[in-house]
Amino acid sequence: MNIILLGPPGAGKGTQAQRLVERRGMKQLSTGDMLRAAVRAGTPVGLKAKAVMDAGELVFDEIVSALIGDELDAMPASQGAIFDGYPRTAAQAQALDAILESRGRKLDRVIELDVGEDALVERITGRFTCATCGKGYHDKFERRGGQEFKRRPDDNEQTVRTRMAEYRAKTAPILPIYEARGIVARVDGMAEMDAVTSEIEQVLSAT
Ligand code: AP5
């Protein structure tokens, strides 16, 4: 099964994707994680992407679509993919169709995490990860377990507001493409994390 987790910054896409990986053996394809790895490694893609990401704007469509194609090529054909943070524009949605078709895959579901924007700033600015194991925590929702931690450079309020504006302007408008195909399921992303996971599991079990 190939699915998209769609929702604004902080909606819980990464959190829920990791749970699906553990439960279903699917692979999480997060373009945000791929770009951050490229920035850390200082690759040409990373060098181009860093300033754009720090500003909360969107990286070029061609770059992220190429990353997705490469990741799919490295996966077993039988393994399902969870697209996390991709596609984010109409051009990326079109590219994903072509990428999947050329690899004999199809898109089964788009799960929209329905959230209130006001709560998202608190979720994102309170988020941090353990510097050793990379596990995610939150100042308020999940307490810290490790000794050292780090925060993403784009997790400050001003950049979060830009990321949300980008979502409203460029990503939310792609939903009707998938609604017209009858593959969108809306899940309450404001519920407790476990409740969100159960709702997603119900949707996927019925797919
Ligand atoms: P990306 O890394 O994709 O960031 P994002 O979409 O802004 O999403 P986040 O990772 O911030 O949030 P999330 O929905 O995964 O929430 P999470 O589960 O962490 O992109 C970063 C940047 O890269 C972009 O701005 C852009 O520049 C670039 N980029 C990436 N993809 C691109 C693309 N396709 N095209 C162009 N540019 C691209 O949860 C957030 C917090 O809330 C956590 O602390 C979590 O513990 C907590 N939480 C989660 N669920 C709940 C819940 N139900 N209740 C309470 N707390 C919760």
Coordinates of N, CA and C and ligand atoms in Angstrom, one line a residue:
M1 N 0.8 -1.2 0.0 CA 0.0 0.0 0.0 C 0.9 1.3 0.0
N2 N 0.5 2.2 -0.8 CA 1.2 3.5 -0.8 C 0.3 4.6 -0.4
I3 N 0.7 5.4 0.6 CA -0.2 6.4 1.1 C 0.5 7.7 1.3
I4 N -0.3 8.8 1.3 CA 0.3 10.1 1.6 C -0.3 10.5 3.0
L5 N 0.5 11.1 3.9 CA 0.1 11.7 5.1 C 0.1 13.2 4.8
L6 N -1.0 13.9 4.8 CA -1.1 15.3 4.4 C -1.5 16.1 5.6
G7 N -0.9 17.2 5.8 CA -1.3 18.1 6.9 C -0.3 19.2 7.1
P8 N -0.6 20.3 7.7 CA 0.3 21.4 7.9 C 1.4 21.0 8.8
P9 N 2.4 21.9 8.9 CA 3.6 21.7 9.8 C 3.0 21.4 11.2
G10 N 3.6 20.3 11.8 CA 3.2 20.0 13.2 C 1.9 19.2 13.3
A11 N 1.3 18.8 12.2 CA 0.0 18.1 12.2 C 0.2 16.7 12.8
G12 N 1.5 16.2 12.8 CA 1.7 14.8 13.3 C 2.1 13.8 12.2
K13 N 2.4 14.3 11.1 CA 2.8 13.4 10.0 C 3.9 12.5 10.3
G14 N 5.0 13.1 10.8 CA 6.2 12.3 11.2 C 5.9 11.3 12.3
T15 N 5.2 11.8 13.3 CA 4.8 10.9 14.5 C 4.0 9.7 14.0
Q16 N 3.0 9.9 13.2 CA 2.2 8.8 12.8 C 2.9 7.9 11.7
A17 N 3.7 8.5 10.9 CA 4.5 7.7 9.9 C 5.4 6.7 10.6
Q18 N 6.0 7.2 11.7 CA 6.9 6.3 12.4 C 6.1 5.1 13.0
R19 N 5.0 5.4 13.5 CA 4.1 4.3 14.1 C 3.7 3.3 13.0
L20 N 3.4 3.8 11.8 CA 3.0 2.9 10.7 C 4.2 2.0 10.3
V21 N 5.4 2.6 10.3 CA 6.6 1.9 10.0 C 6.7 0.7 11.0
E22 N 6.5 1.0 12.3 CA 6.7 -0.1 13.3 C 5.6 -1.1 13.2
R23 N 4.4 -0.7 12.9 CA 3.2 -1.6 12.9 C 3.1 -2.4 11.6
R24 N 3.4 -1.7 10.5 CA 3.1 -2.3 9.2 C 4.3 -2.6 8.3
G25 N 5.5 -2.2 8.8 CA 6.7 -2.5 8.0 C 6.7 -1.7 6.7
M26 N 6.0 -0.6 6.7 CA 6.1 0.3 5.6 C 7.3 1.2 5.7
K27 N 7.7 1.9 4.6 CA 8.8 2.8 4.7 C 8.4 4.2 4.7
Q28 N 8.9 5.0 5.6 CA 8.6 6.5 5.7 C 9.5 7.2 4.7
L29 N 8.9 7.9 3.8 CA 9.6 8.7 2.9 C 9.4 10.2 3.2
S30 N 10.2 10.8 4.1 CA 10.0 12.2 4.5 C 11.0 13.0 3.7
T31 N 10.4 13.9 2.9 CA 11.4 14.8 2.1 C 12.0 15.8 3.1
G32 N 11.4 16.1 4.2 CA 12.0 17.0 5.1 C 13.3 16.3 5.7
D33 N 13.1 15.0 6.1 CA 14.3 14.3 6.7 C 15.4 14.1 5.6
M34 N 15.0 13.9 4.4 CA 16.0 13.7 3.3 C 16.8 15.0 3.1
L35 N 16.0 16.1 3.1 CA 16.7 17.4 2.9 C 17.6 17.7 4.1
R36 N 17.1 17.5 5.3 CA 18.0 17.8 6.5 C 19.2 16.9 6.4
A37 N 19.1 15.6 6.0 CA 20.3 14.8 5.9 C 21.3 15.3 4.8
A38 N 20.7 15.9 3.7 CA 21.6 16.5 2.7 C 22.3 17.7 3.2
V39 N 21.6 18.5 4.0 CA 22.2 19.7 4.6 C 23.3 19.3 5.5
R40 N 23.1 18.3 6.3 CA 24.1 17.8 7.3 C 25.3 17.3 6.5
A41 N 25.1 16.6 5.4 CA 26.2 16.0 4.6 C 26.9 17.0 3.7
G42 N 26.3 18.2 3.6 CA 26.9 19.2 2.7 C 26.9 18.9 1.3
T43 N 25.9 18.1 0.8 CA 25.8 17.7 -0.6 C 25.3 18.9 -1.4
P44 N 25.4 18.9 -2.8 CA 24.9 20.0 -3.6 C 23.4 20.3 -3.3
V45 N 22.6 19.3 -3.1 CA 21.2 19.5 -2.8 C 21.1 20.2 -1.4
G46 N 21.9 19.7 -0.5 CA 21.8 20.3 0.9 C 22.2 21.8 0.8
L47 N 23.2 22.1 0.0 CA 23.7 23.5 0.0 C 22.6 24.4 -0.6
K48 N 21.9 23.9 -1.6 CA 20.8 24.7 -2.2 C 19.6 24.8 -1.3
A49 N 19.4 23.7 -0.5 CA 18.1 23.7 0.3 C 18.2 24.5 1.6
K50 N 19.4 24.6 2.2 CA 19.5 25.1 3.5 C 18.8 26.4 3.8
A51 N 19.1 27.4 3.0 CA 18.6 28.8 3.2 C 17.1 28.8 3.0
V52 N 16.6 28.0 2.0 CA 15.2 27.9 1.7 C 14.5 27.3 2.9
M53 N 15.0 26.3 3.5 CA 14.4 25.6 4.6 C 14.4 26.5 5.9
D54 N 15.5 27.2 6.1 CA 15.6 28.0 7.3 C 14.6 29.2 7.2
A55 N 14.2 29.6 6.0 CA 13.3 30.6 5.8 C 11.8 30.1 5.9
G56 N 11.7 28.8 5.9 CA 10.3 28.2 5.9 C 9.6 28.1 4.6
E57 N 10.4 28.3 3.5 CA 9.8 28.3 2.2 C 10.0 26.9 1.6
L58 N 9.5 26.7 0.4 CA 9.5 25.3 -0.2 C 10.8 25.2 -1.2
V59 N 11.4 24.1 -1.1 CA 12.5 23.7 -1.9 C 12.0 23.4 -3.3
F60 N 12.8 23.6 -4.4 CA 12.4 23.3 -5.7 C 11.7 22.0 -5.9
D61 N 10.6 21.9 -6.7 CA 9.9 20.7 -6.9 C 10.8 19.6 -7.5
E62 N 11.6 20.0 -8.5 CA 12.5 19.0 -9.2 C 13.4 18.3 -8.2
I63 N 13.9 19.0 -7.2 CA 14.8 18.4 -6.2 C 14.1 17.4 -5.4
V64 N 13.0 17.7 -4.8 CA 12.3 16.8 -3.9 C 11.8 15.6 -4.7
S65 N 11.3 15.8 -5.9 CA 10.7 14.7 -6.6 C 11.8 13.7 -7.0
A66 N 13.0 14.2 -7.3 CA 14.2 13.3 -7.6 C 14.5 12.5 -6.4
L67 N 14.5 13.2 -5.2 CA 14.8 12.4 -4.0 C 13.8 11.3 -3.7
I68 N 12.6 11.6 -4.0 CA 11.5 10.5 -3.8 C 11.7 9.4 -4.8
G69 N 12.0 9.7 -6.0 CA 12.2 8.6 -7.0 C 13.4 7.7 -6.6
D70 N 14.5 8.4 -6.2 CA 15.7 7.6 -5.7 C 15.4 6.7 -4.6
E71 N 14.6 7.2 -3.6 CA 14.3 6.4 -2.4 C 13.4 5.2 -2.8
L72 N 12.4 5.4 -3.7 CA 11.6 4.3 -4.1 C 12.4 3.3 -4.9
D73 N 13.3 3.7 -5.7 CA 14.2 2.8 -6.4 C 15.0 1.9 -5.5
A74 N 15.3 2.4 -4.3 CA 16.1 1.6 -3.3 C 15.3 0.7 -2.5
M75 N 14.0 0.7 -2.6 CA 13.1 -0.1 -1.8 C 12.7 -1.3 -2.5
P76 N 12.4 -2.4 -1.7 CA 11.8 -3.6 -2.4 C 10.4 -3.2 -3.0
A77 N 10.1 -3.8 -4.1 CA 8.8 -3.4 -4.8 C 7.6 -3.8 -3.9
S78 N 7.8 -4.7 -3.0 CA 6.6 -5.2 -2.2 C 6.4 -4.3 -1.0
Q79 N 7.4 -3.4 -0.7 CA 7.2 -2.6 0.5 C 6.4 -1.4 0.3
G80 N 5.4 -1.1 1.2 CA 4.6 0.0 1.0 C 5.3 1.3 1.4
A81 N 4.9 2.4 0.8 CA 5.5 3.7 1.1 C 4.6 4.7 1.8
I82 N 5.1 5.4 2.7 CA 4.3 6.5 3.4 C 5.0 7.8 3.0
F83 N 4.3 8.6 2.2 CA 4.8 9.9 1.8 C 4.5 10.9 2.8
D84 N 5.6 11.4 3.5 CA 5.4 12.3 4.6 C 6.0 13.7 4.2
G85 N 5.1 14.7 4.0 CA 5.6 16.0 3.6 C 5.8 16.1 2.1
Y86 N 5.4 15.2 1.3 CA 5.4 15.1 -0.1 C 4.2 14.4 -0.6
P87 N 3.5 14.9 -1.6 CA 3.8 16.1 -2.4 C 3.2 17.4 -1.7
R88 N 3.8 18.5 -2.0 CA 3.5 19.8 -1.3 C 3.0 20.8 -2.3
T89 N 3.0 20.5 -3.6 CA 2.6 21.5 -4.6 C 1.8 20.6 -5.7
A90 N 1.1 21.3 -6.6 CA 0.4 20.6 -7.7 C 1.4 20.0 -8.6
A91 N 2.6 20.6 -8.8 CA 3.6 20.0 -9.7 C 4.2 18.8 -9.1
Q92 N 4.3 18.8 -7.7 CA 4.8 17.5 -7.1 C 3.8 16.4 -7.1
A93 N 2.5 16.8 -7.0 CA 1.4 15.8 -7.1 C 1.4 15.1 -8.4
Q94 N 1.6 15.9 -9.5 CA 1.7 15.4 -10.8 C 2.9 14.5 -11.0
A95 N 4.0 15.0 -10.5 CA 5.3 14.2 -10.6 C 5.1 12.9 -9.8
L96 N 4.5 12.9 -8.7 CA 4.3 11.6 -7.9 C 3.5 10.6 -8.7
D97 N 2.5 11.1 -9.4 CA 1.7 10.1 -10.3 C 2.6 9.4 -11.3
A98 N 3.5 10.2 -11.9 CA 4.4 9.7 -12.9 C 5.4 8.7 -12.3
I99 N 5.9 9.2 -11.1 CA 7.0 8.4 -10.4 C 6.4 7.0 -10.1
L100 N 5.2 7.0 -9.5 CA 4.6 5.7 -9.1 C 4.2 4.9 -10.3
E101 N 3.7 5.5 -11.3 CA 3.3 4.7 -12.5 C 4.5 4.0 -13.1
S102 N 5.6 4.8 -13.2 CA 6.7 4.2 -13.9 C 7.4 3.1 -13.1
R103 N 7.0 3.0 -11.8 CA 7.5 1.9 -11.0 C 6.5 0.8 -10.6
G104 N 5.4 0.9 -11.4 CA 4.3 -0.1 -11.2 C 3.6 0.0 -9.9
R105 N 3.6 1.2 -9.3 CA 2.9 1.4 -8.0 C 1.7 2.3 -8.2
K106 N 0.8 2.3 -7.2 CA -0.3 3.2 -7.3 C -0.6 3.8 -5.9
L107 N -1.2 4.9 -5.9 CA -1.5 5.6 -4.7 C -2.8 5.1 -4.1
D108 N -2.8 4.5 -2.9 CA -4.0 3.9 -2.4 C -4.9 4.9 -1.5
R109 N -4.2 5.7 -0.7 CA -4.9 6.6 0.2 C -4.2 7.9 0.4
V110 N -4.9 8.9 0.7 CA -4.4 10.2 1.2 C -5.1 10.4 2.5
I111 N -4.3 10.4 3.6 CA -4.8 10.7 4.9 C -4.6 12.1 5.3
E112 N -5.6 12.9 5.4 CA -5.5 14.3 5.8 C -5.6 14.4 7.3
L113 N -4.6 14.9 7.9 CA -4.6 15.1 9.4 C -5.2 16.5 9.6
D114 N -6.4 16.5 10.1 CA -7.2 17.7 10.3 C -6.9 18.4 11.7
V115 N -6.3 19.6 11.6 CA -5.8 20.2 12.9 C -6.1 21.7 12.9
G116 N -6.1 22.2 14.1 CA -6.3 23.7 14.3 C -5.0 24.3 14.3
E117 N -4.8 25.4 13.5 CA -3.5 26.0 13.3 C -2.9 26.5 14.6
D118 N -3.8 27.0 15.5 CA -3.3 27.7 16.7 C -2.5 26.8 17.6
A119 N -2.9 25.5 17.7 CA -2.2 24.5 18.5 C -0.9 24.1 17.9
L120 N -0.7 24.3 16.6 CA 0.5 23.8 15.9 C 1.7 24.6 16.3
V121 N 1.6 25.9 16.5 CA 2.8 26.6 16.9 C 3.4 26.1 18.2
E122 N 2.5 25.8 19.1 CA 2.9 25.3 20.4 C 3.6 23.9 20.2
R123 N 3.0 23.1 19.4 CA 3.5 21.7 19.1 C 4.9 21.9 18.5
I124 N 5.1 22.7 17.6 CA 6.4 22.8 16.9 C 7.5 23.4 17.7
T125 N 7.1 24.6 18.3 CA 8.2 25.3 19.0 C 8.6 24.5 20.3
G126 N 7.8 23.6 20.7 CA 8.2 22.8 21.9 C 8.8 21.5 21.6
R127 N 9.0 21.2 20.3 CA 9.5 19.9 19.9 C 11.1 19.9 19.9
F128 N 11.6 18.8 20.4 CA 13.1 18.6 20.3 C 13.4 17.1 20.2
T129 N 14.6 16.8 19.8 CA 15.0 15.4 19.6 C 16.2 15.1 20.5
C130 N 16.4 13.8 20.9 CA 17.6 13.4 21.6 C 18.7 13.4 20.6
A131 N 19.8 14.1 21.0 CA 21.0 14.2 20.2 C 21.6 12.9 19.9
T132 N 21.5 11.9 20.8 CA 22.1 10.6 20.6 C 21.3 9.7 19.7
C133 N 20.0 9.5 20.1 CA 19.2 8.5 19.4 C 18.2 9.1 18.3
G134 N 18.0 10.4 18.4 CA 17.1 11.0 17.4 C 15.6 10.9 17.8
K135 N 15.3 10.3 18.9 CA 13.9 10.2 19.3 C 13.3 11.5 19.6
G136 N 12.0 11.7 19.2 CA 11.4 13.0 19.3 C 10.7 13.2 20.7
Y137 N 10.8 14.4 21.2 CA 10.1 14.7 22.5 C 9.5 16.0 22.4
H138 N 8.8 16.4 23.4 CA 8.1 17.7 23.4 C 8.1 18.3 24.8
D139 N 8.4 19.6 24.9 CA 8.5 20.2 26.3 C 7.2 19.9 27.1
K140 N 6.1 19.9 26.4 CA 4.8 19.7 27.2 C 4.2 18.3 27.1
F141 N 4.3 17.8 25.8 CA 3.5 16.5 25.6 C 4.4 15.3 25.9
E142 N 5.7 15.3 25.7 CA 6.5 14.2 25.9 C 7.8 14.6 26.5
R143 N 8.1 14.2 27.7 CA 9.2 14.7 28.5 C 10.5 14.1 28.0
R144 N 11.6 14.8 28.2 CA 12.9 14.4 27.7 C 13.5 13.2 28.5
G145 N 14.1 12.3 27.7 CA 14.7 11.1 28.3 C 16.2 11.1 28.2
G146 N 16.8 11.7 27.2 CA 18.2 11.8 27.0 C 18.9 12.9 27.7
Q147 N 20.2 13.0 27.6 CA 21.0 14.0 28.3 C 21.1 15.3 27.4
E148 N 21.3 15.0 26.1 CA 21.5 16.2 25.2 C 20.4 16.2 24.2
F149 N 20.0 17.3 23.8 CA 18.9 17.4 22.8 C 19.1 18.5 21.8
K150 N 18.4 18.5 20.7 CA 18.5 19.6 19.7 C 17.2 19.9 19.1
R151 N 17.1 21.1 18.7 CA 15.9 21.6 18.0 C 16.2 21.9 16.6
R152 N 15.2 21.8 15.7 CA 15.4 22.1 14.3 C 15.5 23.7 14.2
P153 N 16.4 24.1 13.3 CA 16.5 25.6 13.1 C 15.3 26.3 12.6
D154 N 14.4 25.5 11.9 CA 13.2 26.1 11.4 C 12.0 26.0 12.4
D155 N 12.2 25.5 13.6 CA 11.2 25.4 14.6 C 11.0 26.6 15.5
N156 N 11.1 27.8 14.9 CA 10.9 29.0 15.7 C 9.6 29.6 15.1
E157 N 8.9 30.5 16.0 CA 7.6 30.9 15.7 C 7.5 31.6 14.3
Q158 N 8.5 32.5 14.0 CA 8.4 33.2 12.7 C 8.4 32.3 11.5
T159 N 9.3 31.3 11.6 CA 9.5 30.4 10.4 C 8.3 29.5 10.3
V160 N 7.7 29.1 11.5 CA 6.6 28.3 11.5 C 5.4 29.0 10.8
R161 N 5.2 30.2 11.1 CA 4.1 31.0 10.4 C 4.3 31.0 8.9
T162 N 5.6 31.2 8.5 CA 5.8 31.1 7.0 C 5.5 29.7 6.5
R163 N 5.9 28.7 7.2 CA 5.6 27.3 6.7 C 4.1 27.1 6.6
M164 N 3.4 27.6 7.6 CA 1.9 27.4 7.5 C 1.3 28.2 6.3
A165 N 1.9 29.4 6.1 CA 1.4 30.2 4.9 C 1.7 29.4 3.6
E166 N 2.8 28.8 3.6 CA 3.2 28.0 2.4 C 2.2 26.9 2.2
Y167 N 1.9 26.2 3.3 CA 0.9 25.1 3.3 C -0.4 25.5 2.8
R168 N -0.9 26.7 3.3 CA -2.2 27.1 2.9 C -2.2 27.5 1.4
A169 N -1.2 28.1 0.9 CA -1.1 28.7 -0.4 C -0.8 27.6 -1.5
K170 N 0.1 26.6 -1.1 CA 0.5 25.7 -2.1 C 0.2 24.2 -1.9
T171 N 0.0 23.8 -0.7 CA -0.2 22.4 -0.4 C -1.7 22.1 -0.3
A172 N -2.4 22.9 0.5 CA -3.9 22.6 0.7 C -4.6 22.5 -0.6
P173 N -4.2 23.4 -1.6 CA -5.0 23.3 -2.9 C -4.8 22.0 -3.7
I174 N -3.9 21.1 -3.3 CA -3.8 19.8 -4.0 C -4.8 18.8 -3.5
L175 N -5.4 19.0 -2.3 CA -6.4 18.1 -1.8 C -7.5 17.7 -2.8
P176 N -8.1 18.7 -3.5 CA -9.2 18.4 -4.4 C -8.8 17.4 -5.5
I177 N -7.5 17.4 -5.9 CA -7.0 16.4 -6.9 C -7.3 15.0 -6.4
Y178 N -7.0 14.7 -5.1 CA -7.2 13.4 -4.6 C -8.7 13.2 -4.1
E179 N -9.3 14.2 -3.7 CA -10.8 14.1 -3.4 C -11.5 13.6 -4.6
A180 N -11.2 14.2 -5.8 CA -11.8 13.8 -7.0 C -11.6 12.3 -7.4
R181 N -10.6 11.7 -6.8 CA -10.3 10.3 -7.0 C -11.0 9.4 -6.0
G182 N -11.5 10.1 -5.0 CA -12.2 9.3 -3.9 C -11.3 8.6 -3.0
I183 N -10.0 9.1 -2.8 CA -9.1 8.4 -1.9 C -8.7 9.1 -0.7
V184 N -9.4 10.2 -0.4 CA -9.0 11.0 0.8 C -9.8 10.5 2.0
A185 N -9.1 10.3 3.1 CA -9.7 10.1 4.4 C -9.3 11.2 5.4
R186 N -10.3 11.8 6.0 CA -9.9 12.9 7.0 C -9.9 12.3 8.4
V187 N -8.8 12.6 9.1 CA -8.6 12.0 10.4 C -8.4 13.2 11.4
D188 N -9.0 13.1 12.6 CA -8.8 14.2 13.6 C -7.4 14.2 14.2
G189 N -6.6 15.1 13.7 CA -5.2 15.2 14.2 C -5.1 15.9 15.5
M190 N -6.2 16.4 16.0 CA -6.1 17.1 17.4 C -6.4 16.1 18.5
A191 N -6.7 14.9 18.1 CA -7.0 13.9 19.2 C -5.7 13.4 19.8
E192 N -5.7 12.6 20.9 CA -4.5 12.1 21.5 C -3.8 11.2 20.4
M193 N -2.4 11.2 20.5 CA -1.6 10.5 19.5 C -2.1 9.1 19.2
D194 N -2.4 8.3 20.3 CA -2.9 6.9 20.1 C -4.2 6.9 19.4
A195 N -5.1 7.8 19.7 CA -6.4 7.8 19.0 C -6.2 8.1 17.6
V196 N -5.3 9.0 17.2 CA -5.0 9.3 15.8 C -4.5 8.1 15.1
T197 N -3.6 7.4 15.8 CA -3.1 6.1 15.2 C -4.2 5.1 14.9
S198 N -5.1 5.0 15.9 CA -6.2 4.0 15.8 C -7.1 4.4 14.6
E199 N -7.3 5.7 14.5 CA -8.2 6.1 13.4 C -7.5 5.8 12.0
I200 N -6.2 6.1 11.9 CA -5.5 5.8 10.7 C -5.5 4.3 10.4
E201 N -5.3 3.5 11.4 CA -5.3 2.0 11.3 C -6.7 1.6 10.7
Q202 N -7.7 2.2 11.3 CA -9.1 1.8 10.8 C -9.2 2.1 9.3
V203 N -8.8 3.3 8.9 CA -8.9 3.7 7.5 C -8.1 2.7 6.6
L204 N -6.8 2.4 7.0 CA -6.0 1.5 6.2 C -6.5 0.1 6.2
S205 N -7.1 -0.4 7.3 CA -7.6 -1.7 7.3 C -8.8 -1.9 6.3
A206 N -9.5 -0.7 6.1 CA -10.7 -0.8 5.2 C -10.3 -0.4 3.8
T207 N -9.0 -0.2 3.5 CA -8.5 0.2 2.2 C -8.2 -1.1 1.3
Ligands
AP5_1 P1 9.2 18.9 7.0 O1 10.3 18.3 7.7 O2 8.3 18.1 6.1 O3 8.3 19.7 8.1 P2 6.7 20.0 8.2 O4 5.8 19.6 7.1 O5 6.7 21.5 8.5 O6 6.3 19.0 9.2 P3 6.8 18.8 10.6 O7 7.9 17.8 10.6 O8 7.2 20.1 11.3 O9 5.6 18.3 11.4 P4 4.8 16.9 11.4 O10 3.5 17.0 10.7 O11 5.7 15.8 10.9 O12 4.6 16.8 12.9 P5 5.3 15.9 14.1 O13 4.9 14.5 13.9 O14 6.8 16.2 14.1 O15 9.7 20.1 6.1 C1 10.7 21.0 6.5 C2 11.1 21.9 5.4 O16 11.7 21.2 4.3 C3 10.0 22.7 4.7 O17 9.6 23.9 5.3 C4 10.6 22.9 3.3 O18 11.5 24.0 3.3 C5 11.4 21.6 3.0 N1 10.6 20.6 2.4 C6 10.2 19.4 2.9 N2 9.5 18.7 2.0 C7 9.4 19.5 0.9 C8 8.7 19.3 -0.3 N3 8.0 18.2 -0.6 N4 8.7 20.4 -1.2 C9 9.4 21.5 -1.0 N5 10.1 21.7 0.2 C10 10.1 20.7 1.1 O19 4.6 16.5 15.4 C11 5.0 17.8 15.8 C12 5.0 17.8 17.4 O20 3.7 17.6 17.9 C13 5.9 16.7 18.0 O21 6.5 17.2 19.1 C14 4.9 15.6 18.4 O22 5.3 14.9 19.5 C15 3.7 16.5 18.7 N6 2.4 15.7 18.3 C16 2.2 15.0 17.2 N7 0.9 14.5 17.2 C17 0.4 15.0 18.4 C18 -0.9 14.8 19.0 N8 -1.9 14.1 18.4 N9 -1.2 15.4 20.1 C19 -0.2 16.2 20.8 N10 1.1 16.4 20.2 C20 1.3 15.8 19.1

